[in-house]
Tab-separated table of C-alpha atoms and ligand atoms in Angstrom:
chain	number	residue	atom	x	y	z
A	1	MET	CA	-29.977	-43.405	42.951
A	2	ARG	CA	-33.307	-41.999	41.722
A	3	THR	CA	-34.382	-43.606	38.442
A	4	GLY	CA	-37.457	-44.380	36.298
A	5	VAL	CA	-38.350	-48.059	36.032
A	6	ILE	CA	-40.652	-49.183	33.207
A	7	LYS	CA	-43.671	-50.514	35.096
A	8	GLY	CA	-46.307	-50.835	32.378
A	9	LEU	CA	-46.370	-50.928	28.586
A	10	GLY	CA	-49.194	-50.430	26.116
A	11	SER	CA	-49.849	-50.092	22.419
A	12	ALA	CA	-52.671	-49.177	20.060
A	13	LEU	CA	-53.373	-49.567	16.350
A	14	PRO	CA	-56.275	-48.300	14.248
A	15	ASP	CA	-58.764	-50.954	13.062
A	16	GLN	CA	-58.334	-50.315	9.337
A	17	ILE	CA	-55.794	-52.656	7.697
A	18	LEU	CA	-54.080	-51.465	4.507
A	19	THR	CA	-52.456	-54.433	2.760
A	20	ASN	CA	-49.860	-54.381	0.006
A	21	HIS	CA	-52.604	-55.605	-2.341
A	22	ASP	CA	-54.746	-52.593	-1.362
A	23	LEU	CA	-51.802	-50.347	-2.309
A	24	GLU	CA	-51.554	-51.982	-5.748
A	25	ALA	CA	-54.871	-50.288	-6.557
A	26	MET	CA	-53.625	-46.882	-5.385
A	27	THR	CA	-50.123	-46.602	-6.870
A	28	ASP	CA	-47.713	-48.406	-9.222
A	29	THR	CA	-46.397	-51.082	-6.862
A	30	ASN	CA	-46.869	-54.749	-6.029
A	31	ASP	CA	-46.918	-57.028	-3.007
A	32	ALA	CA	-43.811	-59.028	-3.978
A	33	TRP	CA	-41.679	-55.878	-4.382
A	34	ILE	CA	-42.837	-54.367	-1.071
A	35	VAL	CA	-42.235	-57.587	0.889
A	36	ASP	CA	-38.839	-58.117	-0.717
A	37	ARG	CA	-37.587	-54.510	-0.360
A	38	THR	CA	-39.138	-53.574	3.008
A	39	GLY	CA	-40.439	-56.672	4.865
A	40	ILE	CA	-43.879	-55.026	5.205
A	41	ARG	CA	-47.073	-56.996	4.386
A	42	GLU	CA	-49.697	-54.750	5.925
A	43	ARG	CA	-50.043	-51.610	8.018
A	44	ARG	CA	-52.827	-49.869	9.966
A	45	VAL	CA	-54.277	-46.459	9.091
A	46	GLY	CA	-56.922	-44.073	10.424
A	47	GLY	CA	-57.671	-41.982	13.455
A	48	MET	CA	-56.093	-39.059	15.209
A	49	THR	CA	-52.838	-39.086	17.144
A	50	SER	CA	-54.583	-38.249	20.442
A	51	GLU	CA	-57.004	-41.169	20.019
A	52	LEU	CA	-54.256	-43.777	19.581
A	53	ALA	CA	-52.043	-42.156	22.228
A	54	VAL	CA	-54.881	-42.243	24.780
A	55	ARG	CA	-55.530	-45.954	24.103
A	56	ALA	CA	-51.845	-46.897	24.439
A	57	GLY	CA	-51.395	-44.649	27.470
A	58	ARG	CA	-54.445	-46.059	29.254
A	59	GLN	CA	-53.235	-49.616	28.695
A	60	ALA	CA	-49.750	-48.785	30.008
A	61	ILE	CA	-51.195	-47.139	33.144
A	62	GLU	CA	-53.548	-50.071	33.807
A	63	ARG	CA	-50.765	-52.603	33.374
A	64	SER	CA	-48.429	-50.610	35.632
A	65	GLY	CA	-50.830	-51.056	38.532
A	66	LEU	CA	-49.961	-47.499	39.614
A	67	ASP	CA	-52.517	-44.966	40.761
A	68	PRO	CA	-53.161	-42.623	37.781
A	69	ALA	CA	-53.142	-39.760	40.278
A	70	SER	CA	-49.429	-40.475	40.859
A	71	ILE	CA	-48.517	-39.569	37.263
A	72	GLU	CA	-46.895	-36.155	37.295
A	73	LEU	CA	-46.109	-35.706	33.588
A	74	VAL	CA	-47.214	-36.844	30.121
A	75	VAL	CA	-44.490	-36.735	27.458
A	76	LEU	CA	-45.862	-37.391	23.966
A	77	ALA	CA	-43.415	-37.955	21.120
A	78	THR	CA	-45.161	-37.189	17.843
A	79	THR	CA	-44.504	-35.632	14.493
A	80	THR	CA	-48.223	-35.579	13.612
A	81	PRO	CA	-49.939	-33.585	16.390
A	82	ASP	CA	-53.743	-33.227	16.201
A	83	GLN	CA	-53.341	-29.454	15.978
A	84	THR	CA	-50.469	-26.979	15.727
A	85	VAL	CA	-51.617	-25.613	19.096
A	86	PRO	CA	-52.188	-26.924	21.763
A	87	ALA	CA	-49.697	-29.728	22.365
A	88	THR	CA	-51.448	-33.058	21.754
A	89	ALA	CA	-50.018	-34.215	25.107
A	90	SER	CA	-52.488	-31.836	26.789
A	91	THR	CA	-55.424	-33.386	24.891
A	92	VAL	CA	-54.180	-36.853	25.894
A	93	GLN	CA	-53.712	-35.821	29.526
A	94	ALA	CA	-57.280	-34.508	29.704
A	95	GLN	CA	-58.772	-37.602	28.065
A	96	LEU	CA	-56.873	-39.861	30.467
A	97	GLY	CA	-58.216	-37.796	33.369
A	98	LEU	CA	-54.711	-37.007	34.636
A	99	ARG	CA	-53.692	-33.966	36.646
A	100	SER	CA	-50.124	-33.651	35.420
A	101	GLY	CA	-47.783	-31.628	33.271
A	102	ALA	CA	-47.859	-32.377	29.551
A	103	PHE	CA	-45.676	-31.605	26.557
A	104	ASP	CA	-44.939	-32.864	23.054
A	105	VAL	CA	-41.529	-33.881	21.691
A	106	ASN	CA	-40.854	-33.869	17.958
A	107	ALA	CA	-37.676	-35.624	16.865
A	108	ALA	CA	-39.447	-37.612	14.112
A	109	CYS	CA	-38.839	-41.374	14.371
A	110	SER	CA	-36.241	-40.837	17.136
A	111	GLY	CA	-38.814	-38.974	19.249
A	112	PHE	CA	-39.750	-41.716	21.694
A	113	ILE	CA	-36.129	-42.183	22.818
A	114	TYR	CA	-35.661	-38.412	23.148
A	115	GLY	CA	-38.820	-38.330	25.302
A	116	LEU	CA	-37.706	-41.298	27.390
A	117	VAL	CA	-34.291	-39.779	28.095
A	118	ALA	CA	-35.855	-36.401	28.980
A	119	ALA	CA	-38.305	-38.149	31.327
A	120	GLN	CA	-35.478	-40.067	33.028
A	121	ALA	CA	-33.584	-36.805	33.527
A	122	MET	CA	-36.654	-35.210	35.107
A	123	ILE	CA	-37.121	-38.178	37.442
A	124	SER	CA	-33.471	-37.981	38.485
A	125	MET	CA	-34.108	-34.300	39.324
A	126	GLY	CA	-36.920	-35.303	41.681
A	127	MET	CA	-40.091	-35.693	39.591
A	128	GLY	CA	-42.517	-38.590	40.239
A	129	ASN	CA	-44.027	-41.117	37.822
A	130	ILE	CA	-44.113	-40.197	34.112
A	131	LEU	CA	-46.134	-41.509	31.168
A	132	VAL	CA	-44.066	-41.502	27.949
A	133	ILE	CA	-45.977	-42.131	24.713
A	134	GLY	CA	-44.754	-42.388	21.116
A	135	CYS	CA	-47.527	-41.979	18.570
A	136	ASP	CA	-47.961	-40.975	14.956
A	137	SER	CA	-50.783	-40.972	12.441
A	138	LEU	CA	-48.622	-40.670	9.327
A	139	SER	CA	-51.488	-41.684	7.029
A	140	ARG	CA	-52.743	-38.096	7.453
A	141	ILE	CA	-49.601	-36.744	5.763
A	142	THR	CA	-48.909	-39.538	3.255
A	143	ASP	CA	-49.513	-39.153	-0.491
A	144	TYR	CA	-50.962	-42.524	-1.541
A	145	HIS	CA	-49.986	-41.823	-5.164
A	146	ASP	CA	-46.292	-41.706	-4.157
A	147	ARG	CA	-45.063	-45.288	-4.102
A	148	GLY	CA	-41.794	-44.249	-2.444
A	149	THR	CA	-43.605	-43.342	0.805
A	150	ALA	CA	-47.116	-44.873	0.630
A	151	ILE	CA	-45.768	-48.405	1.059
A	152	LEU	CA	-43.915	-47.568	4.290
A	153	PHE	CA	-45.789	-45.142	6.493
A	154	ALA	CA	-48.609	-45.974	8.894
A	155	ASP	CA	-50.286	-45.190	12.203
A	156	GLY	CA	-49.730	-46.566	15.700
A	157	ALA	CA	-48.857	-45.817	19.322
A	158	GLY	CA	-46.793	-47.301	22.119
A	159	ALA	CA	-46.474	-46.149	25.731
A	160	VAL	CA	-44.553	-46.821	28.928
A	161	VAL	CA	-45.088	-45.729	32.506
A	162	LEU	CA	-41.884	-44.864	34.340
A	163	GLU	CA	-42.149	-45.418	38.062
A	164	ALA	CA	-39.804	-43.127	40.005
A	165	ARG	CA	-37.779	-45.254	42.436
A	166	GLU	CA	-34.702	-45.134	44.628
A	167	GLN	CA	-32.490	-48.137	43.848
A	168	PRO	CA	-28.750	-48.937	43.676
A	169	GLU	CA	-28.487	-48.841	39.874
A	170	ALA	CA	-30.051	-46.546	37.279
A	171	SER	CA	-32.539	-48.141	34.896
A	172	LEU	CA	-31.220	-46.006	32.005
A	173	LEU	CA	-27.520	-46.899	31.788
A	174	SER	CA	-26.578	-44.633	28.880
A	175	TRP	CA	-27.917	-42.814	25.881
A	176	ASN	CA	-26.891	-41.107	22.670
A	177	LEU	CA	-28.919	-38.322	21.065
A	178	GLY	CA	-27.902	-36.678	17.809
A	179	SER	CA	-29.017	-34.717	14.814
A	180	ASP	CA	-27.672	-33.472	11.495
A	181	GLY	CA	-29.956	-30.670	10.384
A	182	THR	CA	-28.012	-30.201	7.157
A	183	ALA	CA	-29.806	-33.356	5.923
A	184	ALA	CA	-33.307	-31.982	6.591
A	185	GLY	CA	-34.108	-31.970	2.861
A	186	ILE	CA	-34.023	-35.758	2.429
A	187	LEU	CA	-37.185	-36.358	4.485
A	188	TYR	CA	-39.697	-33.654	5.341
A	189	ALA	CA	-43.308	-32.518	5.259
A	190	ASP	CA	-44.177	-28.822	5.019
A	191	ILE	CA	-46.976	-27.536	7.263
A	192	GLY	CA	-50.182	-28.735	5.628
A	193	GLY	CA	-48.167	-30.865	3.171
A	194	VAL	CA	-47.284	-34.523	2.682
A	195	LEU	CA	-44.106	-36.502	3.370
A	196	VAL	CA	-41.388	-36.109	0.756
A	197	MET	CA	-38.464	-38.539	0.886
A	198	GLU	CA	-35.253	-39.425	-0.940
A	199	GLY	CA	-35.560	-43.083	0.035
A	200	ARG	CA	-32.181	-44.338	-1.097
A	201	GLU	CA	-30.294	-41.521	0.658
A	202	VAL	CA	-32.280	-41.990	3.887
A	203	PHE	CA	-31.529	-45.724	3.717
A	204	ARG	CA	-27.803	-45.183	3.249
A	205	ARG	CA	-27.506	-42.733	6.157
A	206	ALA	CA	-29.906	-44.696	8.396
A	207	VAL	CA	-27.701	-47.756	8.640
A	208	ARG	CA	-24.650	-45.633	9.430
A	209	VAL	CA	-26.268	-43.460	12.122
A	210	MET	CA	-27.970	-46.430	13.797
A	211	VAL	CA	-24.692	-48.298	14.095
A	212	ASP	CA	-22.741	-45.227	15.264
A	213	SER	CA	-25.425	-44.213	17.771
A	214	ALA	CA	-25.788	-47.736	19.194
A	215	ARG	CA	-22.008	-48.014	19.580
A	216	ALA	CA	-21.812	-44.601	21.283
A	217	ALA	CA	-24.435	-45.643	23.849
A	218	LEU	CA	-22.731	-49.007	24.458
A	219	ASP	CA	-19.325	-47.330	24.852
A	220	ALA	CA	-20.735	-44.748	27.272
A	221	ALA	CA	-21.884	-47.584	29.557
A	222	GLY	CA	-18.824	-49.784	28.937
A	223	ILE	CA	-21.082	-52.599	27.680
A	224	ASP	CA	-20.302	-55.046	24.876
A	225	ILE	CA	-23.057	-55.733	22.315
A	226	ALA	CA	-22.674	-59.454	23.140
A	227	ASP	CA	-24.126	-58.704	26.599
A	228	VAL	CA	-27.287	-57.067	25.225
A	229	ALA	CA	-30.286	-59.426	25.368
A	230	LEU	CA	-32.460	-57.502	22.908
A	231	VAL	CA	-32.051	-54.641	20.431
A	232	VAL	CA	-35.271	-52.749	19.676
A	233	PRO	CA	-34.687	-50.772	16.475
A	234	HIS	CA	-36.936	-48.263	14.742
A	235	GLN	CA	-39.111	-50.292	12.364
A	236	ALA	CA	-38.412	-48.411	9.119
A	237	ASN	CA	-37.424	-51.159	6.690
A	238	LEU	CA	-36.461	-54.768	7.479
A	239	ARG	CA	-33.374	-54.419	5.259
A	240	ILE	CA	-32.177	-51.394	7.275
A	241	ILE	CA	-32.674	-53.357	10.505
A	242	GLU	CA	-30.839	-56.436	9.149
A	243	SER	CA	-27.972	-54.396	7.775
A	244	ALA	CA	-27.484	-52.421	11.021
A	245	ALA	CA	-27.738	-55.623	13.101
A	246	SER	CA	-25.125	-57.337	10.968
A	247	LYS	CA	-22.738	-54.369	11.261
A	248	LEU	CA	-23.266	-54.292	15.034
A	249	GLY	CA	-22.590	-58.025	15.221
A	250	VAL	CA	-25.973	-58.998	16.657
A	251	ASP	CA	-27.952	-61.945	15.256
A	252	MET	CA	-31.604	-61.362	14.323
A	253	GLN	CA	-32.825	-63.614	17.175
A	254	ARG	CA	-31.819	-60.757	19.485
A	255	VAL	CA	-33.579	-58.047	17.451
A	256	ALA	CA	-37.241	-57.070	17.989
A	257	VAL	CA	-39.107	-56.966	14.667
A	258	ASN	CA	-42.811	-56.338	14.075
A	259	ILE	CA	-42.639	-54.264	10.873
A	260	GLU	CA	-44.332	-56.982	8.797
A	261	ARG	CA	-47.795	-56.113	10.127
A	262	VAL	CA	-47.415	-52.468	11.248
A	263	GLY	CA	-45.120	-50.708	8.761
A	264	ASN	CA	-43.254	-47.565	9.794
A	265	THR	CA	-45.179	-45.715	12.511
A	266	SER	CA	-42.430	-43.172	13.309
A	267	SER	CA	-42.634	-42.171	17.006
A	268	GLY	CA	-44.913	-45.160	17.713
A	269	SER	CA	-42.511	-47.685	16.254
A	270	ILE	CA	-39.995	-48.350	19.064
A	271	PRO	CA	-42.434	-48.422	22.006
A	272	MET	CA	-44.790	-50.692	20.009
A	273	ALA	CA	-41.947	-53.068	19.109
A	274	LEU	CA	-40.849	-53.063	22.772
A	275	THR	CA	-44.396	-53.782	23.972
A	276	ASP	CA	-44.718	-56.661	21.478
A	277	ALA	CA	-41.319	-58.087	22.494
A	278	VAL	CA	-42.242	-58.003	26.191
A	279	GLY	CA	-45.580	-59.650	25.342
A	280	LYS	CA	-43.695	-62.458	23.578
A	281	GLY	CA	-41.484	-62.980	26.642
A	282	GLN	CA	-38.319	-61.766	24.896
A	283	LEU	CA	-37.070	-59.915	28.007
A	284	SER	CA	-36.318	-61.165	31.515
A	285	PRO	CA	-35.497	-59.176	34.664
A	286	GLY	CA	-31.888	-58.005	34.635
A	287	ASP	CA	-31.559	-58.158	30.835
A	288	LEU	CA	-29.932	-55.311	28.946
A	289	VAL	CA	-32.095	-53.810	26.192
A	290	LEU	CA	-30.865	-51.335	23.591
A	291	LEU	CA	-33.354	-49.014	21.856
A	292	VAL	CA	-32.070	-47.481	18.585
A	293	GLY	CA	-33.873	-44.998	16.364
A	294	PHE	CA	-33.266	-42.652	13.456
A	295	GLY	CA	-35.477	-40.415	11.403
A	296	ALA	CA	-36.109	-37.100	9.744
A	297	GLY	CA	-33.865	-34.271	10.836
A	298	MET	CA	-31.852	-36.291	10.387
A	299	SER	CA	-32.112	-37.316	13.987
A	300	TRP	CA	-30.897	-40.404	15.803
A	301	ALA	CA	-31.130	-41.727	19.340
A	302	SER	CA	-30.154	-44.741	21.425
A	303	ALA	CA	-30.916	-45.749	25.000
A	304	LEU	CA	-29.453	-48.670	26.934
A	305	LEU	CA	-31.728	-49.914	29.728
A	306	ARG	CA	-31.509	-52.556	32.430
A	307	TRP	CA	-34.846	-54.388	32.245
A	308	ASP	CA	-36.634	-54.502	35.574
A	309	GLY	CA	-39.389	-56.871	34.584
A	310	ALA	CA	-42.581	-54.957	33.720
B	401	UT7	O1	-38.421	-43.519	9.387
B	401	UT7	C1	-37.400	-43.284	8.482
B	401	UT7	C2	-37.963	-43.113	7.174
B	401	UT7	N1	-37.615	-43.701	5.993
B	401	UT7	C3	-36.860	-44.776	5.715
B	401	UT7	O2	-36.265	-45.413	6.507
B	401	UT7	C4	-36.817	-45.147	4.287
B	401	UT7	C5	-35.475	-45.631	3.816
B	401	UT7	N2	-35.530	-46.051	2.456
B	401	UT7	C6	-36.134	-47.195	2.052
B	401	UT7	O3	-36.707	-47.911	2.850
B	401	UT7	C7	-36.019	-47.598	0.604
B	401	UT7	O4	-35.126	-46.705	-0.054
B	401	UT7	C8	-37.367	-47.643	-0.181
B	401	UT7	C9	-38.220	-48.783	0.352
B	401	UT7	C10	-38.115	-46.330	-0.029
B	401	UT7	C11	-37.087	-47.906	-1.647
B	401	UT7	O5	-36.378	-49.120	-1.773
B	401	UT7	P1	-35.017	-49.176	-2.611
B	401	UT7	O6	-34.560	-50.564	-2.527
B	401	UT7	O7	-34.110	-48.114	-2.114
B	401	UT7	O8	-35.553	-48.879	-4.060
B	401	UT7	P2	-34.993	-47.848	-5.133
B	401	UT7	O9	-35.566	-46.510	-4.892
B	401	UT7	O10	-33.503	-47.984	-5.224
B	401	UT7	O11	-35.622	-48.461	-6.444
B	401	UT7	C12	-35.242	-49.756	-6.959
B	401	UT7	C13	-36.177	-50.118	-8.092
B	401	UT7	C14	-36.349	-49.006	-9.120
B	401	UT7	O12	-36.561	-49.627	-10.368
B	401	UT7	P3	-35.360	-49.764	-11.428
B	401	UT7	O13	-34.883	-48.365	-11.674
B	401	UT7	O14	-34.328	-50.615	-10.745
B	401	UT7	O15	-36.032	-50.411	-12.589
B	401	UT7	C15	-37.613	-48.328	-8.677
B	401	UT7	O16	-38.260	-47.659	-9.733
B	401	UT7	O17	-37.497	-50.377	-7.583
B	401	UT7	C16	-38.443	-49.485	-8.178
B	401	UT7	N3	-39.378	-49.104	-7.135
B	401	UT7	C17	-40.542	-49.724	-6.908
B	401	UT7	N4	-41.154	-50.742	-7.514
B	401	UT7	C18	-42.342	-51.144	-7.028
B	401	UT7	C19	-39.219	-48.119	-6.202
B	401	UT7	N5	-40.272	-48.099	-5.373
B	401	UT7	C20	-41.108	-49.079	-5.777
B	401	UT7	C21	-42.348	-49.539	-5.322
B	401	UT7	N6	-42.926	-50.576	-5.961
B	401	UT7	N7	-42.967	-49.009	-4.239
């Protein structure tokens, strides 16, 4: 079976730290409320999407030990491209010195999983190694006078290199991708505009779609949640993560969380949380790992992977 094995991971954050106390000076909010209602203490802001994506991508390639010349495609999940045209993936490909295909995926905070599943499908069709990056610079489209969004959104990137291999079992066991475009109005940014969100409504739907999507992916592979070593959820709000975990019947020891210091980085969130979890030794070869995301669209996505030990 031809499959893509995660060989290297990387992440990147801008240098500028924006704390909850910094936000108190910008909008009507306070540190205690933000920590209590979201779990976030600080986030990073600044820089362009391509800049962060290049840093994360370079780290993932170096750690993979693979020859950069063997990378045949760059898939960049982002909802904040540097420009409308060209695809930011092309800018990233050039800056990494790769000779490969390149395209962007926009499925908001679910984008990295959409990109990962697309990359796996392309590998199974015969393509070689693929670099998949999730990156957003949401600070560029955040209104810092709007306390409903300013406290959450931030910038960051995560990346994985998929090595194309022939092996008995697929690395991606199952997936679930979905969208409900009738809910587009609860979280959007017009071209040239800032993020507008009905926070409570997004929260309510988020828990439901995460649970349903995770269950659909588990069912498709015939796997029980008890056999999953680690769930890596989109880092949107600690209360959303805790609520979804409790409904899925998974204790928080088996959930990757790094929202406290990075906030919600949209497409960057899941690959960054995965990179951090691997760095902390939370995954061992053979483990099952479940990625679960949701975001504007609304969109949602899950992917169940057998960890091969990057
Ligand atoms: O990537 C996906 C994107 N988005 C999300 O996942 C966001 C999902 N939604 C959320 O995370 C939450 O809805 C928020 C964090 C945005 C808001 O938290 P909440 O617990 O839903 O607050 P709320 O809007 O229900 O407001 C509760 C109270 C209100 O005061 P009263 O009416 O009870 O007196 C608000 O005025 O908290 C007040 N409030 C705030 N106070 C201080 C709302 N936002 C703030 C704030 N600072 N930033």
